Short mmCIF file of C-alpha atoms and ligand atoms in Angstrom, two decimals:
data_model
loop_
_atom_site.label_atom_id
_atom_site.label_comp_id
_atom_site.label_asym_id
_atom_site.label_seq_id
_atom_site.Cartn_x
_atom_site.Cartn_y
_atom_site.Cartn_z
CA MET A 1 -6.11 43.57 -50.09
CA ASP A 2 -3.71 40.92 -50.92
CA GLN A 3 -5.84 38.53 -49.65
CA LEU A 4 -8.78 39.55 -51.53
CA LYS A 5 -6.57 38.84 -54.98
CA ASN A 6 -4.84 35.60 -53.73
CA HIS A 7 -7.18 32.90 -52.57
CA SER A 8 -5.21 29.85 -52.47
CA THR A 9 -2.32 31.91 -49.42
CA LEU A 10 -3.04 33.00 -45.96
CA PRO A 11 -3.66 36.82 -45.40
CA GLY A 12 -0.78 38.75 -45.01
CA SER A 13 -2.31 40.93 -42.65
CA VAL A 14 -5.16 40.36 -39.57
CA ARG A 15 -8.38 41.46 -41.22
CA PRO A 16 -10.18 44.03 -38.37
CA LEU A 17 -14.10 43.86 -37.84
CA GLY A 18 -16.41 46.04 -37.10
CA PHE A 19 -19.96 45.85 -37.10
CA TYR A 20 -23.09 47.32 -38.68
CA VAL A 21 -25.78 49.30 -37.70
CA ASN A 22 -28.30 51.32 -39.81
CA GLY A 23 -26.51 50.69 -42.87
CA SER A 24 -23.02 52.05 -41.65
CA MET A 25 -19.90 49.97 -40.76
CA ARG A 26 -18.79 51.00 -37.39
CA ASP A 27 -15.32 50.47 -35.97
CA ALA A 28 -14.40 48.93 -32.61
CA GLY A 29 -13.52 51.90 -31.20
CA ASP A 30 -12.66 51.59 -27.63
CA ARG A 31 -14.87 48.19 -27.25
CA GLU A 32 -12.73 44.93 -26.41
CA THR A 33 -11.78 42.94 -29.49
CA LEU A 34 -10.89 39.33 -30.14
CA VAL A 35 -8.57 37.79 -32.55
CA ARG A 36 -9.46 34.74 -34.44
CA GLU A 37 -7.09 32.13 -35.43
CA ALA A 38 -7.57 29.79 -38.27
CA PRO A 39 -8.37 26.55 -37.05
CA GLY A 40 -6.13 24.64 -40.15
CA TYR A 41 -3.14 26.69 -39.64
CA LEU A 42 -2.95 28.16 -36.12
CA VAL A 43 -2.25 31.85 -37.70
CA PRO A 44 -4.58 34.96 -36.43
CA VAL A 45 -6.63 35.79 -39.59
CA SER A 46 -9.42 38.26 -38.09
CA GLU A 47 -9.80 40.19 -35.02
CA VAL A 48 -13.68 40.99 -33.94
CA THR A 49 -15.50 43.49 -32.18
CA LEU A 50 -16.83 42.57 -28.58
CA CYS A 51 -20.06 44.79 -29.03
CA THR A 52 -21.99 45.86 -25.72
CA THR A 53 -25.24 45.54 -24.75
CA SER A 54 -25.96 48.94 -26.06
CA ASP A 55 -24.62 48.39 -29.65
CA VAL A 56 -27.69 46.28 -29.18
CA ASP A 57 -29.96 48.50 -28.22
CA ASP A 58 -28.67 50.95 -31.11
CA ALA A 59 -29.36 48.07 -33.73
CA VAL A 60 -32.53 46.97 -32.62
CA ALA A 61 -33.77 50.81 -32.92
CA ALA A 62 -32.48 51.06 -36.15
CA ALA A 63 -34.09 47.68 -37.05
CA ARG A 64 -37.22 48.65 -35.88
CA GLY A 65 -37.06 52.52 -37.64
CA ALA A 66 -36.76 50.75 -40.54
CA PHE A 67 -39.77 48.12 -39.86
CA GLU A 68 -41.82 50.96 -39.08
CA SER A 69 -40.70 53.59 -41.92
CA GLY A 70 -42.41 50.76 -44.36
CA ALA A 71 -39.49 51.18 -46.98
CA TRP A 72 -38.68 47.24 -46.96
CA SER A 73 -41.96 45.80 -44.81
CA ARG A 74 -44.71 47.77 -46.94
CA CYS A 75 -43.13 47.50 -50.13
CA ASP A 76 -44.16 45.67 -53.23
CA ALA A 77 -43.00 42.10 -53.30
CA ALA A 78 -41.30 42.75 -56.83
CA VAL A 79 -39.06 45.01 -54.76
CA ARG A 80 -38.03 42.48 -52.52
CA ALA A 81 -37.73 39.96 -55.70
CA THR A 82 -35.61 42.18 -57.20
CA ALA A 83 -33.60 42.89 -54.28
CA LEU A 84 -32.92 39.55 -53.19
CA LEU A 85 -31.88 38.44 -56.65
CA ARG A 86 -29.54 41.30 -56.93
CA VAL A 87 -28.46 40.01 -53.37
CA ALA A 88 -27.59 36.08 -54.62
CA ALA A 89 -25.83 37.92 -57.82
CA GLY A 90 -23.49 39.80 -55.37
CA ILE A 91 -22.79 36.97 -53.71
CA ARG A 92 -21.97 34.60 -56.51
CA GLU A 93 -19.29 37.63 -57.73
CA ARG A 94 -17.81 37.91 -54.31
CA LEU A 95 -18.04 33.57 -53.66
CA ASP A 96 -14.25 33.41 -53.73
CA GLU A 97 -13.96 36.09 -51.26
CA ILE A 98 -16.07 34.53 -49.10
CA ALA A 99 -15.34 31.28 -49.46
CA TYR A 100 -11.83 31.94 -48.74
CA TRP A 101 -12.75 33.86 -45.39
CA GLU A 102 -15.48 30.90 -44.24
CA THR A 103 -12.56 29.02 -44.49
CA LEU A 104 -10.09 30.43 -42.74
CA GLU A 105 -12.24 31.10 -39.26
CA THR A 106 -14.55 27.63 -39.48
CA GLY A 107 -11.37 25.69 -40.89
CA LYS A 108 -13.70 23.86 -43.56
CA PRO A 109 -12.14 22.56 -46.78
CA ILE A 110 -12.33 25.34 -49.40
CA THR A 111 -14.02 22.74 -52.26
CA GLN A 112 -16.77 22.58 -49.15
CA ALA A 113 -17.05 26.16 -48.87
CA ARG A 114 -17.03 26.81 -52.44
CA ALA A 115 -19.95 24.92 -52.82
CA GLU A 116 -21.68 25.99 -49.35
CA ILE A 117 -21.31 29.63 -50.63
CA GLY A 118 -23.31 28.84 -54.03
CA ASP A 119 -25.79 27.18 -52.05
CA ALA A 120 -26.50 29.83 -50.33
CA ALA A 121 -26.90 32.35 -53.21
CA GLY A 122 -29.53 29.66 -53.94
CA HIS A 123 -31.59 30.51 -50.98
CA TYR A 124 -31.74 34.19 -51.74
CA GLU A 125 -33.11 33.08 -55.67
CA TYR A 126 -35.73 30.93 -53.95
CA CYS A 127 -36.99 33.58 -51.42
CA ALA A 128 -37.21 36.18 -54.49
CA GLY A 129 -39.46 33.98 -56.15
CA ALA A 130 -41.72 32.78 -52.96
CA ALA A 131 -41.22 36.72 -51.53
CA ARG A 132 -44.19 37.21 -54.82
CA MET A 133 -46.07 33.89 -53.81
CA LEU A 134 -46.46 34.92 -50.01
CA HIS A 135 -50.04 35.27 -49.61
CA GLY A 136 -53.16 34.82 -47.33
CA GLU A 137 -56.58 33.14 -47.81
CA THR A 138 -60.38 34.31 -48.69
CA TYR A 139 -63.13 32.53 -47.05
CA ASN A 140 -66.14 32.69 -49.18
CA ASN A 141 -68.40 30.61 -47.40
CA GLN A 142 -69.71 32.69 -44.65
CA GLY A 143 -73.22 33.31 -46.08
CA ASP A 144 -74.23 36.64 -48.27
CA GLN A 145 -73.51 39.02 -45.16
CA MET A 146 -69.92 37.56 -44.49
CA PHE A 147 -66.56 37.64 -45.94
CA GLY A 148 -63.23 36.14 -44.34
CA VAL A 149 -59.71 37.55 -45.20
CA VAL A 150 -56.78 36.21 -43.40
CA THR A 151 -53.71 38.01 -44.21
CA ARG A 152 -49.90 37.39 -43.24
CA GLN A 153 -47.73 40.15 -42.53
CA PRO A 154 -44.50 40.40 -41.63
CA THR A 155 -43.59 39.97 -37.91
CA GLY A 156 -41.22 43.09 -36.55
CA VAL A 157 -37.44 43.11 -35.68
CA VAL A 158 -36.10 39.05 -36.06
CA GLY A 159 -32.81 38.49 -34.06
CA LEU A 160 -31.06 36.37 -35.81
CA ILE A 161 -28.22 33.83 -33.25
CA THR A 162 -26.05 31.76 -35.41
CA PRO A 163 -23.40 29.04 -35.00
CA TRP A 164 -19.91 28.71 -36.06
CA ASN A 165 -20.26 25.29 -38.18
CA PHE A 166 -21.90 27.05 -41.04
CA PRO A 167 -21.84 30.53 -40.65
CA PHE A 168 -22.81 31.63 -44.26
CA ILE A 169 -25.05 29.12 -44.90
CA VAL A 170 -27.17 28.69 -41.76
CA LEU A 171 -27.71 32.72 -42.33
CA ALA A 172 -28.76 32.36 -45.63
CA GLU A 173 -31.22 29.04 -44.84
CA ARG A 174 -33.04 31.76 -42.13
CA LEU A 175 -31.88 35.51 -43.43
CA PRO A 176 -33.63 35.72 -47.07
CA TYR A 177 -36.64 33.43 -45.74
CA ILE A 178 -37.19 36.74 -42.52
CA LEU A 179 -36.49 39.12 -45.32
CA ALA A 180 -39.09 37.66 -48.25
CA SER A 181 -42.20 38.87 -46.22
CA GLY A 182 -40.75 42.68 -45.09
CA ASN A 183 -39.10 42.16 -41.16
CA SER A 184 -35.91 43.92 -39.77
CA VAL A 185 -33.29 41.81 -38.52
CA VAL A 186 -30.42 42.08 -36.12
CA VAL A 187 -27.86 39.53 -36.68
CA LYS A 188 -25.30 38.00 -33.96
CA PRO A 189 -22.52 35.84 -35.76
CA SER A 190 -20.64 33.38 -33.51
CA GLU A 191 -17.44 35.61 -32.21
CA MET A 192 -15.15 33.30 -34.29
CA THR A 193 -16.62 33.51 -37.84
CA SER A 194 -17.92 36.91 -38.26
CA THR A 195 -16.28 37.95 -41.48
CA THR A 196 -18.69 36.32 -43.71
CA THR A 197 -21.50 38.11 -42.21
CA LEU A 198 -20.47 41.18 -42.37
CA VAL A 199 -19.47 40.80 -46.08
CA LEU A 200 -22.76 40.23 -46.54
CA ALA A 201 -23.77 43.40 -44.84
CA GLU A 202 -22.20 45.20 -48.00
CA ILE A 203 -23.56 43.25 -50.89
CA LEU A 204 -27.21 43.62 -49.23
CA ALA A 205 -26.48 47.25 -49.32
CA GLU A 206 -25.32 47.40 -53.09
CA ALA A 207 -28.44 45.27 -53.43
CA GLY A 208 -30.66 48.35 -52.71
CA ILE A 209 -31.91 46.69 -49.38
CA PRO A 210 -32.78 49.82 -46.84
CA ASP A 211 -30.89 50.89 -44.02
CA GLY A 212 -31.09 49.46 -40.72
CA VAL A 213 -33.00 46.23 -41.98
CA TYR A 214 -29.98 44.31 -41.88
CA ASN A 215 -27.65 45.05 -38.80
CA VAL A 216 -25.11 42.78 -36.94
CA VAL A 217 -23.66 42.74 -33.69
CA THR A 218 -20.49 41.13 -33.25
CA GLY A 219 -19.71 39.77 -30.01
CA LEU A 220 -19.70 36.81 -27.24
CA GLY A 221 -23.09 35.04 -26.73
CA PRO A 222 -23.54 35.63 -22.87
CA VAL A 223 -23.21 39.33 -23.30
CA VAL A 224 -24.85 40.05 -27.12
CA GLY A 225 -27.07 37.00 -27.41
CA GLN A 226 -28.25 36.91 -24.14
CA ALA A 227 -28.94 41.24 -24.59
CA MET A 228 -30.90 40.09 -27.90
CA SER A 229 -33.19 37.64 -26.20
CA VAL A 230 -34.09 39.49 -23.43
CA HIS A 231 -34.50 42.73 -25.40
CA PRO A 232 -38.09 43.85 -25.72
CA ASP A 233 -37.93 45.61 -28.97
CA ILE A 234 -37.05 41.89 -30.60
CA ASP A 235 -39.99 40.45 -31.70
CA ILE A 236 -38.75 36.65 -32.84
CA ILE A 237 -35.57 35.18 -32.04
CA SER A 238 -33.88 32.64 -34.38
CA PHE A 239 -31.33 30.90 -32.71
CA THR A 240 -29.36 27.66 -34.38
CA GLY A 241 -26.72 26.12 -32.00
CA SER A 242 -26.38 23.60 -29.11
CA THR A 243 -29.51 22.26 -27.02
CA ALA A 244 -28.18 23.58 -23.74
CA THR A 245 -27.80 27.21 -25.01
CA GLY A 246 -31.20 26.98 -26.84
CA ALA A 247 -32.85 26.09 -23.70
CA ALA A 248 -31.49 29.10 -22.03
CA VAL A 249 -32.41 31.44 -25.31
CA LEU A 250 -35.80 29.84 -25.29
CA GLN A 251 -36.00 30.54 -21.32
CA ALA A 252 -34.99 34.17 -22.09
CA THR A 253 -37.54 35.02 -24.58
CA THR A 254 -40.22 34.60 -22.06
CA SER A 255 -39.28 38.02 -20.91
CA ASN A 256 -41.49 39.66 -23.73
CA PHE A 257 -43.14 36.45 -24.98
CA LYS A 258 -40.96 36.44 -28.26
CA LYS A 259 -41.59 33.96 -30.82
CA ALA A 260 -38.85 31.53 -30.78
CA SER A 261 -37.17 29.64 -33.74
CA LEU A 262 -34.27 26.98 -32.51
CA GLU A 263 -32.31 24.47 -34.54
CA LEU A 264 -30.13 23.11 -32.21
CA GLY A 265 -28.46 19.50 -31.55
CA GLY A 266 -28.88 16.24 -33.18
CA LYS A 267 -27.24 12.33 -32.88
CA ASN A 268 -28.63 11.36 -36.00
CA PRO A 269 -29.14 7.98 -37.23
CA GLN A 270 -27.64 5.82 -40.58
CA ILE A 271 -29.89 2.86 -40.82
CA VAL A 272 -28.32 0.54 -43.19
CA PHE A 273 -30.50 -3.06 -43.99
CA ALA A 274 -28.75 -6.06 -45.38
CA ASP A 275 -30.48 -5.41 -48.94
CA ALA A 276 -28.78 -1.94 -49.27
CA ASP A 277 -26.65 -0.68 -52.01
CA LEU A 278 -23.53 -0.93 -49.45
CA ASP A 279 -21.23 0.27 -51.69
CA ALA A 280 -23.19 3.20 -52.32
CA ALA A 281 -24.16 3.26 -48.58
CA ALA A 282 -20.78 3.08 -47.22
CA ASP A 283 -19.95 6.08 -48.86
CA GLY A 284 -22.83 7.77 -47.67
CA VAL A 285 -21.89 7.12 -43.96
CA ALA A 286 -18.26 8.69 -44.73
CA PHE A 287 -19.57 11.54 -46.23
CA GLY A 288 -22.05 12.17 -44.05
CA LEU A 289 -19.63 11.43 -41.41
CA CYS A 290 -16.64 13.46 -42.47
CA PHE A 291 -18.39 16.46 -43.78
CA ASN A 292 -17.74 19.81 -41.98
CA ALA A 293 -15.22 17.36 -40.10
CA GLY A 294 -18.44 15.86 -38.29
CA GLN A 295 -19.41 19.74 -36.88
CA CYS A 296 -22.42 19.69 -38.35
CA CYS A 297 -25.93 19.38 -36.74
CA VAL A 298 -26.95 16.84 -39.35
CA SER A 299 -23.92 14.70 -39.08
CA GLY A 300 -24.69 10.81 -39.88
CA SER A 301 -23.03 9.94 -36.79
CA ARG A 302 -24.68 7.02 -35.22
CA LEU A 303 -24.77 3.95 -37.69
CA ILE A 304 -27.51 1.32 -36.89
CA VAL A 305 -26.65 -1.15 -39.13
CA GLU A 306 -28.28 -5.00 -39.76
CA ASP A 307 -26.45 -8.02 -37.64
CA ALA A 308 -26.22 -9.88 -40.70
CA ILE A 309 -24.00 -7.77 -42.72
CA ALA A 310 -22.67 -5.23 -39.67
CA GLU A 311 -18.67 -6.71 -39.63
CA ARG A 312 -18.78 -6.53 -43.70
CA PHE A 313 -20.01 -3.26 -43.58
CA THR A 314 -18.42 -1.76 -41.00
CA GLU A 315 -15.34 -2.98 -42.89
CA MET A 316 -15.91 -1.15 -45.86
CA VAL A 317 -16.76 1.93 -44.03
CA LYS A 318 -13.74 2.14 -42.72
CA GLU A 319 -12.17 1.64 -46.21
CA LYS A 320 -13.49 4.29 -47.38
CA LEU A 321 -13.04 6.67 -44.12
CA ALA A 322 -9.02 5.88 -44.63
CA ARG A 323 -8.85 7.14 -48.62
CA VAL A 324 -10.93 10.37 -47.20
CA LYS A 325 -8.10 13.25 -47.86
CA ILE A 326 -7.28 14.69 -44.70
CA GLY A 327 -4.87 18.18 -45.26
CA GLU A 328 -4.77 21.49 -45.42
CA CYS A 329 -8.15 23.56 -45.39
CA LEU A 330 -6.77 25.98 -48.71
CA ASP A 331 -6.13 22.70 -50.50
CA PRO A 332 -8.65 22.24 -53.39
CA ASP A 333 -8.11 18.52 -52.83
CA THR A 334 -8.96 18.35 -49.01
CA GLN A 335 -12.25 16.57 -47.90
CA LEU A 336 -11.69 16.72 -44.24
CA GLY A 337 -10.84 19.77 -42.72
CA ALA A 338 -9.73 21.14 -39.02
CA ILE A 339 -11.89 21.38 -35.58
CA VAL A 340 -12.92 24.75 -34.72
CA SER A 341 -11.47 25.55 -31.49
CA LYS A 342 -9.15 23.87 -29.33
CA GLN A 343 -11.83 23.76 -26.78
CA HIS A 344 -14.05 22.08 -28.75
CA HIS A 345 -10.83 19.77 -30.10
CA GLU A 346 -10.67 18.56 -26.61
CA LYS A 347 -13.95 17.96 -26.21
CA ILE A 348 -13.78 15.59 -28.81
CA LEU A 349 -11.01 14.09 -27.49
CA SER A 350 -12.72 13.50 -24.01
CA TYR A 351 -15.09 11.52 -25.70
CA LEU A 352 -13.34 9.04 -26.87
CA GLU A 353 -11.32 8.41 -24.25
CA LEU A 354 -14.93 8.06 -22.78
CA GLY A 355 -15.55 5.52 -25.26
CA THR A 356 -13.18 3.42 -24.24
CA LYS A 357 -14.40 3.48 -20.50
CA GLU A 358 -17.98 3.11 -21.75
CA GLY A 359 -16.31 -0.67 -23.70
CA ALA A 360 -16.35 0.64 -26.93
CA ALA A 361 -13.17 -0.58 -29.19
CA VAL A 362 -11.55 1.91 -31.64
CA ALA A 363 -12.03 0.55 -34.96
CA LEU A 364 -10.18 3.07 -36.81
CA GLY A 365 -8.57 6.86 -36.17
CA GLY A 366 -9.11 7.48 -32.22
CA GLY A 367 -6.93 10.64 -32.22
CA GLU A 368 -5.49 13.40 -33.49
CA CYS A 369 -3.95 13.77 -37.26
CA GLU A 370 -0.05 14.25 -37.07
CA GLY A 371 2.10 16.31 -39.29
CA LEU A 372 -0.32 19.06 -39.68
CA SER A 373 -0.32 22.69 -39.29
CA GLY A 374 -3.85 22.85 -37.71
CA ARG A 375 -6.31 20.83 -35.44
CA TYR A 376 -7.37 17.76 -36.79
CA ILE A 377 -9.34 14.55 -35.76
CA ALA A 378 -9.21 11.23 -38.20
CA PRO A 379 -12.39 9.98 -38.95
CA THR A 380 -12.93 7.42 -36.07
CA VAL A 381 -15.34 4.25 -35.88
CA LEU A 382 -16.34 3.07 -32.68
CA THR A 383 -17.78 -0.38 -32.54
CA ASP A 384 -19.00 -2.91 -29.49
CA VAL A 385 -21.72 0.37 -28.50
CA GLN A 386 -24.59 -0.20 -26.65
CA PRO A 387 -27.19 2.01 -27.44
CA ASN A 388 -27.59 3.28 -23.93
CA MET A 389 -23.77 4.54 -23.84
CA ARG A 390 -23.14 8.20 -23.61
CA ILE A 391 -21.14 8.40 -26.74
CA ALA A 392 -24.43 7.02 -28.64
CA GLN A 393 -26.92 9.06 -27.14
CA GLU A 394 -24.43 12.72 -26.79
CA GLU A 395 -23.76 15.07 -29.81
CA ILE A 396 -19.91 14.56 -30.06
CA PHE A 397 -19.78 17.04 -32.91
CA GLY A 398 -16.72 15.61 -34.76
CA PRO A 399 -15.74 12.60 -37.38
CA VAL A 400 -16.64 10.04 -34.69
CA LEU A 401 -19.45 6.89 -35.83
CA THR A 402 -20.02 4.37 -33.24
CA VAL A 403 -21.81 1.52 -34.79
CA THR A 404 -24.48 -0.43 -33.26
CA THR A 405 -26.73 -3.49 -34.62
CA PHE A 406 -30.16 -4.58 -35.10
CA GLY A 407 -32.01 -7.44 -36.01
CA ASP A 408 -35.33 -6.40 -37.59
CA ALA A 409 -36.85 -3.17 -39.02
CA GLU A 410 -38.73 -2.56 -35.55
CA GLU A 411 -35.56 -2.44 -33.63
CA ALA A 412 -33.57 -0.17 -35.61
CA LEU A 413 -36.59 1.96 -35.52
CA LYS A 414 -36.47 1.42 -31.52
CA ILE A 415 -32.44 2.29 -31.31
CA ALA A 416 -32.97 5.14 -33.57
CA ASN A 417 -36.06 6.77 -31.46
CA ASP A 418 -34.39 6.43 -28.37
CA CYS A 419 -32.38 9.36 -28.38
CA GLN A 420 -33.38 12.57 -26.48
CA TYR A 421 -32.81 14.63 -30.19
CA GLY A 422 -34.77 13.94 -33.40
CA LEU A 423 -32.99 16.42 -35.95
CA ALA A 424 -32.17 14.14 -38.89
CA ALA A 425 -32.01 10.65 -40.16
CA SER A 426 -31.07 8.45 -43.13
CA ILE A 427 -32.40 4.97 -44.32
CA TRP A 428 -30.54 3.06 -46.65
CA THR A 429 -32.48 0.21 -48.16
CA LYS A 430 -34.12 -0.81 -51.29
CA ASP A 431 -37.21 -1.99 -50.18
CA ILE A 432 -39.59 0.89 -50.35
CA ASP A 433 -41.90 -0.76 -47.94
CA LYS A 434 -39.15 -0.74 -45.58
CA ALA A 435 -37.83 2.51 -46.49
CA LEU A 436 -41.30 4.16 -45.96
CA THR A 437 -42.24 2.52 -42.45
CA LEU A 438 -38.75 3.88 -41.35
CA MET A 439 -39.43 7.39 -42.84
CA ARG A 440 -42.68 7.74 -41.49
CA GLY A 441 -41.56 6.21 -37.79
CA VAL A 442 -38.76 7.82 -37.34
CA HIS A 443 -38.57 10.86 -34.87
CA ALA A 444 -36.90 13.68 -37.03
CA GLY A 445 -37.54 16.67 -38.74
CA ARG A 446 -35.52 15.74 -42.03
CA THR A 447 -35.15 12.20 -43.38
CA TRP A 448 -33.04 10.94 -46.50
CA VAL A 449 -33.41 7.18 -48.13
CA ASN A 450 -30.40 6.55 -50.05
CA THR A 451 -28.92 9.73 -49.56
CA THR A 452 -27.69 12.02 -46.80
CA ILE A 453 -27.76 15.66 -45.93
CA ALA A 454 -29.31 16.52 -49.25
CA GLY A 455 -31.56 18.58 -50.06
CA GLY A 456 -32.10 22.78 -50.76
CA PRO A 457 -34.28 25.53 -50.23
CA GLY A 458 -37.75 24.13 -50.98
CA GLN A 459 -38.30 22.08 -48.15
CA PRO A 460 -38.54 22.89 -44.68
CA MET A 461 -36.16 22.04 -41.56
CA GLY A 462 -36.00 21.40 -38.03
CA GLY A 463 -36.50 19.18 -35.52
CA PHE A 464 -38.64 17.23 -32.96
CA LYS A 465 -37.89 16.44 -29.52
CA GLN A 466 -34.79 17.98 -28.11
CA SER A 467 -33.41 19.17 -31.51
CA GLY A 468 -35.37 22.07 -31.91
CA ILE A 469 -38.91 24.45 -32.47
CA GLY A 470 -40.31 25.52 -35.92
CA ARG A 471 -39.27 25.22 -38.89
CA GLU A 472 -36.46 26.97 -41.49
CA GLY A 473 -36.85 27.22 -45.30
CA GLY A 474 -39.34 26.42 -47.93
CA MET A 475 -42.45 28.32 -47.90
CA LEU A 476 -42.89 27.22 -44.29
CA GLY A 477 -40.15 28.62 -43.46
CA ILE A 478 -41.33 32.07 -44.86
CA GLU A 479 -44.28 31.99 -42.81
CA GLU A 480 -42.43 31.19 -39.46
CA TYR A 481 -41.90 34.93 -39.47
CA THR A 482 -45.16 36.20 -40.43
CA GLU A 483 -48.24 37.01 -38.25
CA VAL A 484 -51.43 35.74 -39.40
CA LYS A 485 -54.46 38.47 -39.19
CA SER A 486 -58.15 37.80 -39.47
CA ALA A 487 -60.37 39.69 -41.07
CA HIS A 488 -64.30 39.43 -40.76
CA ILE A 489 -65.69 41.91 -43.80
CA ALA A 490 -69.49 42.66 -43.31
CA ILE A 491 -71.25 42.94 -46.60
CA GLY A 492 -74.51 45.08 -47.07
CA GLN A 493 -77.15 46.13 -44.34
CA ARG A 494 -76.23 45.34 -40.92
CA THR A 495 -79.36 43.47 -38.77
CA ASN A 496 -79.04 45.51 -35.54
CA TRP A 497 -78.69 44.70 -32.19
CA ILE A 498 -81.03 47.56 -30.46
CA ALA A 499 -83.95 47.42 -33.02
P1 NDP B 501 -23.45 27.47 -28.88
O1 NDP B 501 -24.93 26.65 -28.69
O2 NDP B 501 -23.10 27.99 -27.62
O3 NDP B 501 -23.26 29.10 -29.61
C1 NDP B 501 -24.20 29.01 -30.79
C2 NDP B 501 -24.30 30.72 -30.57
O4 NDP B 501 -25.25 31.16 -29.66
C3 NDP B 501 -23.42 31.25 -30.90
O5 NDP B 501 -23.33 32.32 -31.47
C4 NDP B 501 -22.75 31.80 -29.51
O6 NDP B 501 -22.17 32.77 -29.44
C5 NDP B 501 -24.29 32.13 -28.77
N1 NDP B 501 -24.87 32.36 -27.40
C6 NDP B 501 -24.22 31.44 -26.46
N2 NDP B 501 -24.19 31.80 -25.47
C7 NDP B 501 -25.63 32.64 -25.83
C8 NDP B 501 -26.90 32.89 -24.61
N3 NDP B 501 -26.50 32.88 -23.41
N4 NDP B 501 -27.66 33.64 -25.13
C9 NDP B 501 -27.99 33.74 -26.32
N5 NDP B 501 -26.90 33.19 -27.60
C10 NDP B 501 -25.44 32.35 -27.07
O7 NDP B 501 -22.47 26.53 -28.96
P2 NDP B 501 -20.92 26.31 -28.74
O8 NDP B 501 -19.97 26.98 -29.89
O9 NDP B 501 -20.50 26.29 -27.41
O10 NDP B 501 -20.82 24.97 -29.20
C11 NDP B 501 -21.11 23.96 -28.52
C12 NDP B 501 -21.64 22.39 -28.49
O11 NDP B 501 -22.85 23.29 -29.32
C13 NDP B 501 -21.06 21.74 -29.86
O12 NDP B 501 -19.97 21.10 -29.65
C14 NDP B 501 -21.88 20.97 -30.50
O13 NDP B 501 -22.38 20.26 -29.78
C15 NDP B 501 -23.20 22.11 -30.36
N6 NDP B 501 -23.53 23.14 -31.75
C16 NDP B 501 -24.33 22.65 -32.68
C17 NDP B 501 -24.51 23.57 -33.40
C18 NDP B 501 -25.80 23.17 -34.32
O14 NDP B 501 -25.82 23.25 -35.51
N7 NDP B 501 -27.05 22.14 -34.16
C19 NDP B 501 -24.14 24.71 -33.87
C20 NDP B 501 -23.14 24.86 -32.70
C21 NDP B 501 -22.67 24.23 -31.62
P3 NDP B 501 -20.55 32.86 -28.74
O15 NDP B 501 -20.11 31.85 -30.08
O16 NDP B 501 -20.64 34.06 -29.02
O17 NDP B 501 -20.65 32.08 -27.20
#
């Protein structure tokens, strides 16, 4: 296809998407479809199939069948490791194509998309090694007549519900970890961004992952996602998205007491002390705000800055933000991309209106970017923000920074923690005591000191409070998807109960 050869221009036609069950791509048939418009260009690019609950049943049956066959669930870890390495190689081979579609459907800048796809391959490589490392425990401390063993085994069928902001990398932060121990999977991508999840099906098949281990059911959350959440033959749900939908999913999983792993919203503080490297901190704050146009669960959207430098530092951040390159998503120079949907665009604008009503001042931006073909919002800085205002408490999910000030470390921590969320936090200071005290005290599953939105596959991620349950990534991310079994093994002659 033309568009696969040329990744710098818009596709010449709309790409029809099927869904993937038991190793086969199925057409939409007589199912309804939905046309996806590229948010950066407002032209149609793909057409997604709206699957039904019976498609979910088929996919779950395929996943269960594959699991029970043992072809993946009981094979040598070396086989899994080899296949996962092949997946990583396949992703790298098709990096341009995957990044292109990710950019078209999400509106993120192409350079960022390319980096994400490369990072995604890294997760499969990490899990290839980790698959071989996964092990249980032995207890050789129970006397001559007893030996204890704890094993880990794959749980079964995992339902994976992913969001529109990072379709491929969020999948990569979960799928290889789920596959590493031998589980089977049914994935539901957001209906806005399904293409790359389906491209991955081809890569997994070519890598030798058996049919039925990976299935993709596209469509709407309230139909497909809901059917997965209540499905009696799904053992775990992994959900990434909003806290409100996460709560509905959690409620639905109680129908068969599924395990649930939820990564939800965040309102993440950027705490900047007067003794920080202020240029680096301003750069980090600008990046943490603009990354994925702020449509990022770990976006650093709450600047909490020490009184003494607040005015100067806010000016420094504004100066950095004014230089952010906003533009065509496919232009390699673009740093800030488009907003994913009309509905979300309006939601961000409504928060800007609310901010003014609540008494905040617009120090930079404050609305749409003119002169671009898609839906863009300018990096925005709101000052005179009190910590209890809705704009400082709720997830806006756009490039909107609220600025609040503090007097000392204790107050900074109080403001940072006075929030329903607890996903991520960044601390900027040269003082190691302050850095460690704040890192320990802040309510967040991911913390950064003198950097932001950094890290790779090795360390777990997840949220405190209403930001989620469970952890993804690292060895913990693999263990989340295993069942633990305890065995006591008697040695020698039994001392009989009945003499
Ligand atoms: P949702 O939380 O509604 O969507 C996330 C995923 O859940 C999508 O695949 C969605 O499918 C699916 N879903 C929706 N309803 C259900 C349901 N009843 N049962 C199971 N799955 C369901 O996010 P939105 O797209 O509506 O975004 C709303 C807000 O959520 C954003 O403004 C942002 O604040 C936050 N958000 C946070 C994310 C994060 O990374 N933490 C990611 C995305 C959003 P479908 O798209 O088909 O509805």
